[in-house]
Amino acid sequence: AIVLDANGHPDFHALRGRERRNALLLAFDCLAADGVDLRRAPIEERRGVLRNALRTAPDGLRLMGDGAAIFAHACALRLEGIVSKRAGSHYTCGPSLAWLKTLNPAYSRTRSAN
C-alpha cells in the first residue's frame, strides 16, 4: 500500500499517518489462487496469475509493472530507488536474497545538495 502526496509521489510518512485519502494497493505477488498454493512457482508464473485476476479489479488496486520501467521512473522523480524480486525466485517467508534494493545513483547527491 502507498499513499500519494499532492504531486503524485509515494509518501511513506503519510502511509503511517491517518491521512490515507490517496491510498493505493499495489499488488506484485500472488501466493495462492483458486485453492492452489503458488509459493513454489517462480515469480513470473505467480505474477501471470495475479495479472489475470486483476483484469476486473477496482481502480485502487493495481499490478506493479516492469521493474526497469519503474526504476527509470523512480530515478526521474528523484526517488531513492526501488525494491524488487529476483527473476525466477520462489516465495519464501521472511528475509530473502530474492529481494533486491536498487538505488538511484543520483539520490544521495540530490539529497546532500539540498
Short mmCIF file of N, CA, C and O in Angstrom, two decimals:
data_model
loop_
_atom_site.label_atom_id
_atom_site.label_comp_id
_atom_site.label_asym_id
_atom_site.label_seq_id
_atom_site.Cartn_x
_atom_site.Cartn_y
_atom_site.Cartn_z
N ALA A 1 0.85 -1.18 0.00
CA ALA A 1 0.00 0.00 0.00
C ALA A 1 0.89 1.24 0.00
O ALA A 1 1.94 1.25 0.64
N ILE A 2 0.46 2.23 -0.75
CA ILE A 2 1.17 3.51 -0.76
C ILE A 2 0.14 4.63 -0.66
O ILE A 2 -1.03 4.44 -0.99
N VAL A 3 0.60 5.77 -0.19
CA VAL A 3 -0.19 6.99 -0.20
C VAL A 3 0.57 7.98 -1.07
O VAL A 3 1.79 8.13 -0.93
N LEU A 4 -0.15 8.64 -1.95
CA LEU A 4 0.47 9.60 -2.84
C LEU A 4 0.35 11.00 -2.26
O LEU A 4 -0.70 11.36 -1.70
N ASP A 5 1.42 11.80 -2.42
CA ASP A 5 1.36 13.19 -1.99
C ASP A 5 0.66 14.04 -3.04
O ASP A 5 0.16 13.51 -4.05
N ALA A 6 0.62 15.34 -2.86
CA ALA A 6 -0.09 16.24 -3.78
C ALA A 6 0.49 16.19 -5.19
O ALA A 6 -0.19 16.49 -6.16
N ASN A 7 1.77 15.78 -5.33
CA ASN A 7 2.42 15.69 -6.64
C ASN A 7 2.32 14.30 -7.25
O ASN A 7 2.90 14.04 -8.30
N GLY A 8 1.65 13.38 -6.56
CA GLY A 8 1.52 12.02 -7.07
C GLY A 8 2.69 11.13 -6.74
O GLY A 8 2.84 10.06 -7.31
N HIS A 9 3.56 11.56 -5.81
CA HIS A 9 4.73 10.77 -5.40
C HIS A 9 4.40 9.96 -4.16
O HIS A 9 3.64 10.41 -3.31
N PRO A 10 4.99 8.77 -4.02
CA PRO A 10 4.77 7.98 -2.80
C PRO A 10 5.25 8.74 -1.57
O PRO A 10 6.30 9.37 -1.58
N ASP A 11 4.44 8.71 -0.51
CA ASP A 11 4.76 9.41 0.74
C ASP A 11 4.67 8.40 1.88
O ASP A 11 3.59 8.12 2.40
N PHE A 12 5.83 7.86 2.28
CA PHE A 12 5.87 6.85 3.33
C PHE A 12 5.30 7.37 4.64
O PHE A 12 4.58 6.68 5.34
N HIS A 13 5.62 8.60 4.98
CA HIS A 13 5.16 9.16 6.26
C HIS A 13 3.63 9.31 6.28
O HIS A 13 3.01 9.10 7.31
N ALA A 14 3.03 9.65 5.15
CA ALA A 14 1.57 9.75 5.09
C ALA A 14 0.93 8.38 5.26
O ALA A 14 -0.14 8.27 5.86
N LEU A 15 1.57 7.35 4.76
CA LEU A 15 1.05 5.99 4.91
C LEU A 15 0.98 5.61 6.39
O LEU A 15 0.03 4.98 6.82
N ARG A 16 1.97 6.03 7.14
CA ARG A 16 1.99 5.71 8.57
C ARG A 16 1.02 6.57 9.36
O ARG A 16 0.65 6.24 10.47
N GLY A 17 0.60 7.70 8.80
CA GLY A 17 -0.32 8.61 9.48
C GLY A 17 -1.77 8.23 9.27
O GLY A 17 -2.11 7.15 8.79
N ARG A 18 -2.64 9.16 9.58
CA ARG A 18 -4.08 8.91 9.48
C ARG A 18 -4.66 9.34 8.14
O ARG A 18 -5.76 8.95 7.80
N GLU A 19 -3.95 10.17 7.40
CA GLU A 19 -4.45 10.68 6.12
C GLU A 19 -4.14 9.69 5.01
O GLU A 19 -3.02 9.57 4.56
N ARG A 20 -5.15 8.97 4.56
CA ARG A 20 -4.94 7.94 3.54
C ARG A 20 -5.89 8.13 2.36
O ARG A 20 -6.28 7.19 1.70
N ARG A 21 -6.25 9.37 2.08
CA ARG A 21 -7.19 9.66 1.01
C ARG A 21 -6.72 9.16 -0.35
O ARG A 21 -7.50 8.70 -1.14
N ASN A 22 -5.43 9.26 -0.64
CA ASN A 22 -4.90 8.87 -1.94
C ASN A 22 -4.19 7.52 -1.90
O ASN A 22 -3.23 7.31 -2.60
N ALA A 23 -4.67 6.61 -1.06
CA ALA A 23 -4.03 5.32 -0.90
C ALA A 23 -4.33 4.39 -2.08
O ALA A 23 -5.42 4.41 -2.64
N LEU A 24 -3.31 3.64 -2.45
CA LEU A 24 -3.43 2.62 -3.49
C LEU A 24 -2.85 1.32 -2.97
O LEU A 24 -1.89 1.34 -2.21
N LEU A 25 -3.40 0.21 -3.39
CA LEU A 25 -2.81 -1.08 -3.10
C LEU A 25 -2.14 -1.54 -4.38
O LEU A 25 -2.78 -1.70 -5.41
N LEU A 26 -0.82 -1.71 -4.33
CA LEU A 26 -0.04 -2.14 -5.49
C LEU A 26 0.33 -3.60 -5.29
O LEU A 26 1.12 -3.93 -4.42
N ALA A 27 -0.26 -4.46 -6.09
CA ALA A 27 -0.03 -5.90 -5.97
C ALA A 27 1.17 -6.31 -6.82
O ALA A 27 1.34 -5.84 -7.94
N PHE A 28 2.02 -7.17 -6.27
CA PHE A 28 3.19 -7.62 -7.01
C PHE A 28 3.42 -9.12 -6.92
O PHE A 28 4.32 -9.65 -7.56
N ASP A 29 2.63 -9.82 -6.15
CA ASP A 29 2.83 -11.26 -5.99
C ASP A 29 1.51 -11.92 -5.66
O ASP A 29 0.59 -11.28 -5.15
N CYS A 30 1.40 -13.20 -5.96
CA CYS A 30 0.20 -13.98 -5.69
C CYS A 30 0.65 -15.32 -5.12
O CYS A 30 1.36 -16.07 -5.79
N LEU A 31 0.28 -15.60 -3.88
CA LEU A 31 0.74 -16.81 -3.20
C LEU A 31 -0.18 -18.00 -3.39
O LEU A 31 0.25 -19.15 -3.25
N ALA A 32 -1.45 -17.74 -3.70
CA ALA A 32 -2.41 -18.82 -3.93
C ALA A 32 -3.55 -18.29 -4.80
O ALA A 32 -3.86 -17.10 -4.76
N ALA A 33 -4.14 -19.16 -5.57
CA ALA A 33 -5.29 -18.80 -6.40
C ALA A 33 -6.15 -20.02 -6.62
O ALA A 33 -5.64 -21.10 -6.91
N ASP A 34 -7.46 -19.86 -6.44
CA ASP A 34 -8.41 -20.96 -6.64
C ASP A 34 -8.01 -22.21 -5.87
O ASP A 34 -8.11 -23.33 -6.38
N GLY A 35 -7.52 -22.03 -4.65
CA GLY A 35 -7.14 -23.15 -3.79
C GLY A 35 -5.80 -23.79 -4.12
O GLY A 35 -5.42 -24.78 -3.51
N VAL A 36 -5.06 -23.23 -5.08
CA VAL A 36 -3.75 -23.78 -5.47
C VAL A 36 -2.65 -22.96 -4.83
O VAL A 36 -2.60 -21.73 -4.96
N ASP A 37 -1.75 -23.62 -4.11
CA ASP A 37 -0.59 -22.98 -3.48
C ASP A 37 0.45 -22.67 -4.56
O ASP A 37 0.95 -23.57 -5.23
N LEU A 38 0.77 -21.39 -4.74
CA LEU A 38 1.71 -20.97 -5.78
C LEU A 38 3.09 -20.59 -5.24
O LEU A 38 3.94 -20.14 -6.00
N ARG A 39 3.31 -20.77 -3.95
CA ARG A 39 4.57 -20.30 -3.35
C ARG A 39 5.81 -20.94 -3.95
O ARG A 39 6.87 -20.33 -3.98
N ARG A 40 5.73 -22.13 -4.48
CA ARG A 40 6.91 -22.78 -5.06
C ARG A 40 7.06 -22.49 -6.55
O ARG A 40 8.05 -22.85 -7.17
N ALA A 41 6.10 -21.79 -7.12
CA ALA A 41 6.18 -21.39 -8.53
C ALA A 41 7.09 -20.16 -8.64
O ALA A 41 7.17 -19.36 -7.72
N PRO A 42 7.76 -19.98 -9.77
CA PRO A 42 8.60 -18.79 -9.93
C PRO A 42 7.75 -17.52 -9.97
O PRO A 42 6.57 -17.56 -10.32
N ILE A 43 8.36 -16.41 -9.61
CA ILE A 43 7.67 -15.13 -9.54
C ILE A 43 6.94 -14.79 -10.85
O ILE A 43 5.84 -14.26 -10.83
N GLU A 44 7.52 -15.13 -11.98
CA GLU A 44 6.89 -14.81 -13.27
C GLU A 44 5.54 -15.52 -13.41
O GLU A 44 4.57 -14.92 -13.89
N GLU A 45 5.45 -16.77 -12.98
CA GLU A 45 4.19 -17.51 -13.04
C GLU A 45 3.18 -16.92 -12.06
O GLU A 45 2.00 -16.74 -12.40
N ARG A 46 3.64 -16.61 -10.85
CA ARG A 46 2.74 -16.04 -9.85
C ARG A 46 2.19 -14.69 -10.32
O ARG A 46 1.02 -14.38 -10.14
N ARG A 47 3.04 -13.87 -10.95
CA ARG A 47 2.59 -12.57 -11.45
C ARG A 47 1.60 -12.74 -12.62
O ARG A 47 0.68 -11.94 -12.77
N GLY A 48 1.77 -13.77 -13.42
CA GLY A 48 0.83 -14.04 -14.50
C GLY A 48 -0.56 -14.35 -13.96
O GLY A 48 -1.57 -13.86 -14.47
N VAL A 49 -0.61 -15.16 -12.90
CA VAL A 49 -1.89 -15.47 -12.25
C VAL A 49 -2.49 -14.19 -11.68
O VAL A 49 -3.69 -13.93 -11.85
N LEU A 50 -1.67 -13.38 -11.05
CA LEU A 50 -2.14 -12.12 -10.47
C LEU A 50 -2.65 -11.18 -11.57
O LEU A 50 -3.71 -10.56 -11.42
N ARG A 51 -1.92 -11.08 -12.66
CA ARG A 51 -2.33 -10.21 -13.78
C ARG A 51 -3.73 -10.61 -14.27
O ARG A 51 -4.59 -9.76 -14.47
N ASN A 52 -3.97 -11.90 -14.42
CA ASN A 52 -5.29 -12.37 -14.86
C ASN A 52 -6.36 -12.04 -13.83
O ASN A 52 -7.47 -11.64 -14.20
N ALA A 53 -6.05 -12.20 -12.57
CA ALA A 53 -7.03 -11.94 -11.50
C ALA A 53 -7.38 -10.46 -11.40
O ALA A 53 -8.51 -10.11 -11.04
N LEU A 54 -6.44 -9.58 -11.74
CA LEU A 54 -6.67 -8.14 -11.58
C LEU A 54 -7.31 -7.47 -12.80
O LEU A 54 -7.54 -6.27 -12.79
N ARG A 55 -7.63 -8.24 -13.80
CA ARG A 55 -8.24 -7.65 -15.00
C ARG A 55 -9.54 -6.92 -14.69
O ARG A 55 -9.90 -5.97 -15.37
N THR A 56 -10.25 -7.36 -13.68
CA THR A 56 -11.52 -6.73 -13.32
C THR A 56 -11.44 -6.05 -11.95
O THR A 56 -12.46 -5.82 -11.30
N ALA A 57 -10.24 -5.70 -11.51
CA ALA A 57 -10.05 -5.10 -10.19
C ALA A 57 -10.54 -3.65 -10.16
O ALA A 57 -10.54 -2.97 -11.19
N PRO A 58 -10.92 -3.14 -8.98
CA PRO A 58 -11.31 -1.73 -8.86
C PRO A 58 -10.10 -0.81 -9.09
O PRO A 58 -8.95 -1.26 -9.05
N ASP A 59 -10.37 0.47 -9.29
CA ASP A 59 -9.32 1.45 -9.60
C ASP A 59 -8.21 1.54 -8.56
O ASP A 59 -7.07 1.80 -8.90
N GLY A 60 -8.51 1.34 -7.29
CA GLY A 60 -7.49 1.49 -6.24
C GLY A 60 -6.56 0.30 -6.10
O GLY A 60 -5.69 0.31 -5.25
N LEU A 61 -6.70 -0.72 -6.93
CA LEU A 61 -5.86 -1.92 -6.87
C LEU A 61 -5.16 -2.07 -8.20
O LEU A 61 -5.81 -2.17 -9.25
N ARG A 62 -3.83 -2.05 -8.18
CA ARG A 62 -3.07 -2.09 -9.43
C ARG A 62 -1.93 -3.10 -9.34
O ARG A 62 -1.36 -3.32 -8.29
N LEU A 63 -1.59 -3.64 -10.49
CA LEU A 63 -0.44 -4.54 -10.61
C LEU A 63 0.80 -3.71 -10.86
O LEU A 63 0.79 -2.82 -11.71
N MET A 64 1.85 -3.96 -10.11
CA MET A 64 3.11 -3.28 -10.35
C MET A 64 3.60 -3.68 -11.73
O MET A 64 3.44 -4.81 -12.15
N GLY A 65 4.22 -2.77 -12.44
CA GLY A 65 4.66 -3.01 -13.81
C GLY A 65 6.07 -3.54 -13.92
O GLY A 65 6.63 -4.10 -12.98
N ASP A 66 6.67 -3.33 -15.07
CA ASP A 66 8.02 -3.77 -15.40
C ASP A 66 9.04 -3.07 -14.51
O ASP A 66 9.05 -1.84 -14.40
N GLY A 67 9.94 -3.84 -13.90
CA GLY A 67 10.92 -3.30 -12.96
C GLY A 67 11.83 -2.24 -13.55
O GLY A 67 12.10 -1.21 -12.92
N ALA A 68 12.32 -2.45 -14.77
CA ALA A 68 13.23 -1.48 -15.39
C ALA A 68 12.51 -0.16 -15.64
O ALA A 68 13.07 0.92 -15.40
N ALA A 69 11.26 -0.22 -16.08
CA ALA A 69 10.49 1.00 -16.32
C ALA A 69 10.19 1.71 -15.01
O ALA A 69 10.26 2.95 -14.94
N ILE A 70 9.86 0.94 -13.99
CA ILE A 70 9.57 1.55 -12.68
C ILE A 70 10.82 2.21 -12.13
O ILE A 70 10.77 3.32 -11.59
N PHE A 71 11.97 1.56 -12.26
CA PHE A 71 13.22 2.14 -11.77
C PHE A 71 13.55 3.44 -12.51
O PHE A 71 13.91 4.44 -11.90
N ALA A 72 13.40 3.43 -13.83
CA ALA A 72 13.67 4.65 -14.61
C ALA A 72 12.75 5.78 -14.16
O ALA A 72 13.17 6.92 -14.02
N HIS A 73 11.49 5.45 -13.91
CA HIS A 73 10.53 6.46 -13.46
C HIS A 73 10.90 6.96 -12.06
O HIS A 73 10.83 8.17 -11.80
N ALA A 74 11.29 6.05 -11.17
CA ALA A 74 11.70 6.45 -9.82
C ALA A 74 12.89 7.39 -9.88
O ALA A 74 12.95 8.38 -9.14
N CYS A 75 13.83 7.10 -10.75
CA CYS A 75 15.00 7.98 -10.90
C CYS A 75 14.59 9.34 -11.45
O CYS A 75 15.07 10.38 -10.99
N ALA A 76 13.68 9.36 -12.43
CA ALA A 76 13.21 10.62 -12.99
C ALA A 76 12.50 11.47 -11.95
O ALA A 76 12.58 12.70 -11.98
N LEU A 77 11.84 10.81 -11.00
CA LEU A 77 11.16 11.52 -9.91
C LEU A 77 12.10 11.86 -8.76
O LEU A 77 11.68 12.41 -7.75
N ARG A 78 13.37 11.47 -8.90
CA ARG A 78 14.40 11.70 -7.87
C ARG A 78 14.08 10.98 -6.56
O ARG A 78 14.37 11.48 -5.49
N LEU A 79 13.49 9.78 -6.70
CA LEU A 79 13.23 8.95 -5.52
C LEU A 79 14.47 8.14 -5.19
O LEU A 79 15.39 8.02 -6.00
N GLU A 80 14.50 7.56 -3.99
CA GLU A 80 15.68 6.83 -3.52
C GLU A 80 15.97 5.60 -4.38
O GLU A 80 17.11 5.27 -4.62
N GLY A 81 14.96 4.90 -4.84
CA GLY A 81 15.16 3.69 -5.63
C GLY A 81 13.93 2.81 -5.54
O GLY A 81 12.84 3.28 -5.24
N ILE A 82 14.12 1.51 -5.81
CA ILE A 82 13.00 0.56 -5.77
C ILE A 82 13.45 -0.72 -5.07
O ILE A 82 14.64 -0.97 -4.92
N VAL A 83 12.47 -1.51 -4.68
CA VAL A 83 12.70 -2.85 -4.16
C VAL A 83 11.96 -3.80 -5.10
O VAL A 83 10.82 -3.54 -5.47
N SER A 84 12.61 -4.87 -5.50
CA SER A 84 12.01 -5.80 -6.45
C SER A 84 12.38 -7.24 -6.08
O SER A 84 13.16 -7.47 -5.17
N LYS A 85 11.80 -8.19 -6.82
CA LYS A 85 12.09 -9.61 -6.61
C LYS A 85 13.00 -10.11 -7.73
O LYS A 85 12.84 -9.74 -8.88
N ARG A 86 13.94 -10.96 -7.37
CA ARG A 86 14.85 -11.56 -8.36
C ARG A 86 14.06 -12.47 -9.31
O ARG A 86 13.19 -13.23 -8.88
N ALA A 87 14.33 -12.37 -10.60
CA ALA A 87 13.66 -13.20 -11.61
C ALA A 87 13.83 -14.68 -11.26
O ALA A 87 14.90 -15.11 -10.81
N GLY A 88 12.78 -15.45 -11.45
CA GLY A 88 12.81 -16.89 -11.20
C GLY A 88 12.69 -17.28 -9.74
O GLY A 88 12.69 -18.46 -9.42
N SER A 89 12.57 -16.29 -8.84
CA SER A 89 12.56 -16.61 -7.40
C SER A 89 11.24 -17.23 -6.97
O SER A 89 10.18 -16.94 -7.50
N HIS A 90 11.34 -18.12 -6.00
CA HIS A 90 10.18 -18.74 -5.36
C HIS A 90 9.87 -17.91 -4.13
O HIS A 90 10.71 -17.18 -3.62
N TYR A 91 8.64 -18.04 -3.62
CA TYR A 91 8.27 -17.29 -2.43
C TYR A 91 8.92 -17.91 -1.19
O TYR A 91 8.92 -19.13 -1.02
N THR A 92 9.49 -17.07 -0.35
CA THR A 92 9.98 -17.51 0.96
C THR A 92 9.49 -16.51 1.99
O THR A 92 9.43 -15.31 1.73
N CYS A 93 9.15 -17.00 3.15
CA CYS A 93 8.69 -16.15 4.24
C CYS A 93 9.91 -15.54 4.94
O CYS A 93 10.89 -16.22 5.19
N GLY A 94 9.85 -14.26 5.22
CA GLY A 94 10.94 -13.59 5.93
C GLY A 94 12.01 -13.07 4.99
O GLY A 94 11.85 -13.08 3.78
N PRO A 95 13.12 -12.61 5.58
CA PRO A 95 14.21 -12.05 4.77
C PRO A 95 14.72 -13.06 3.74
O PRO A 95 14.77 -14.25 4.01
N SER A 96 15.07 -12.55 2.57
CA SER A 96 15.49 -13.43 1.49
C SER A 96 16.43 -12.69 0.55
O SER A 96 16.29 -11.48 0.36
N LEU A 97 17.34 -13.43 -0.05
CA LEU A 97 18.22 -12.84 -1.05
C LEU A 97 17.48 -12.57 -2.36
O LEU A 97 18.02 -11.96 -3.28
N ALA A 98 16.21 -13.01 -2.45
CA ALA A 98 15.41 -12.76 -3.65
C ALA A 98 14.96 -11.30 -3.73
O ALA A 98 14.60 -10.82 -4.79
N TRP A 99 14.96 -10.60 -2.60
CA TRP A 99 14.59 -9.19 -2.60
C TRP A 99 15.80 -8.37 -3.00
O TRP A 99 16.88 -8.52 -2.44
N LEU A 100 15.62 -7.48 -3.98
CA LEU A 100 16.70 -6.65 -4.47
C LEU A 100 16.35 -5.18 -4.27
O LEU A 100 15.28 -4.73 -4.66
N LYS A 101 17.25 -4.44 -3.65
CA LYS A 101 17.07 -2.99 -3.50
C LYS A 101 17.99 -2.32 -4.51
O LYS A 101 19.21 -2.51 -4.47
N THR A 102 17.40 -1.58 -5.43
CA THR A 102 18.17 -0.90 -6.46
C THR A 102 18.08 0.60 -6.18
O THR A 102 16.98 1.18 -6.23
N LEU A 103 19.22 1.21 -5.88
CA LEU A 103 19.25 2.62 -5.50
C LEU A 103 19.48 3.52 -6.70
O LEU A 103 20.25 3.19 -7.61
N ASN A 104 18.85 4.66 -6.68
CA ASN A 104 19.06 5.69 -7.68
C ASN A 104 20.44 6.30 -7.42
O ASN A 104 20.67 6.86 -6.36
N PRO A 105 21.38 6.19 -8.34
CA PRO A 105 22.73 6.70 -8.09
C PRO A 105 22.77 8.21 -7.86
O PRO A 105 23.68 8.71 -7.20
N ALA A 106 21.79 8.94 -8.35
CA ALA A 106 21.77 10.39 -8.17
C ALA A 106 21.08 10.81 -6.88
O ALA A 106 21.13 11.97 -6.50
N TYR A 107 20.43 9.88 -6.17
CA TYR A 107 19.63 10.23 -4.98
C TYR A 107 20.46 10.87 -3.90
O TYR A 107 20.12 11.92 -3.40
N SER A 108 21.58 10.28 -3.51
CA SER A 108 22.38 10.83 -2.40
C SER A 108 22.95 12.19 -2.77
O SER A 108 23.04 13.08 -1.95
N ARG A 109 23.35 12.36 -4.04
CA ARG A 109 23.88 13.66 -4.47
C ARG A 109 22.77 14.71 -4.42
O ARG A 109 22.98 15.84 -4.01
N THR A 110 21.55 14.32 -4.81
CA THR A 110 20.42 15.25 -4.79
C THR A 110 20.11 15.66 -3.37
O THR A 110 19.89 16.82 -3.07
N ARG A 111 20.07 14.69 -2.44
CA ARG A 111 19.74 14.98 -1.05
C ARG A 111 20.82 15.81 -0.37
O ARG A 111 20.52 16.68 0.39
N SER A 112 22.09 15.53 -0.64
CA SER A 112 23.17 16.27 0.03
C SER A 112 23.30 17.69 -0.52
O SER A 112 23.82 18.57 0.14
N ALA A 113 22.81 17.91 -1.74
CA ALA A 113 22.90 19.25 -2.34
C ALA A 113 21.82 20.18 -1.77
O ALA A 113 21.94 21.40 -1.88
N ASN A 114 20.78 19.62 -1.17
CA ASN A 114 19.69 20.46 -0.61
C ASN A 114 19.99 20.93 0.76
O ASN A 114 20.59 20.38 1.57
#
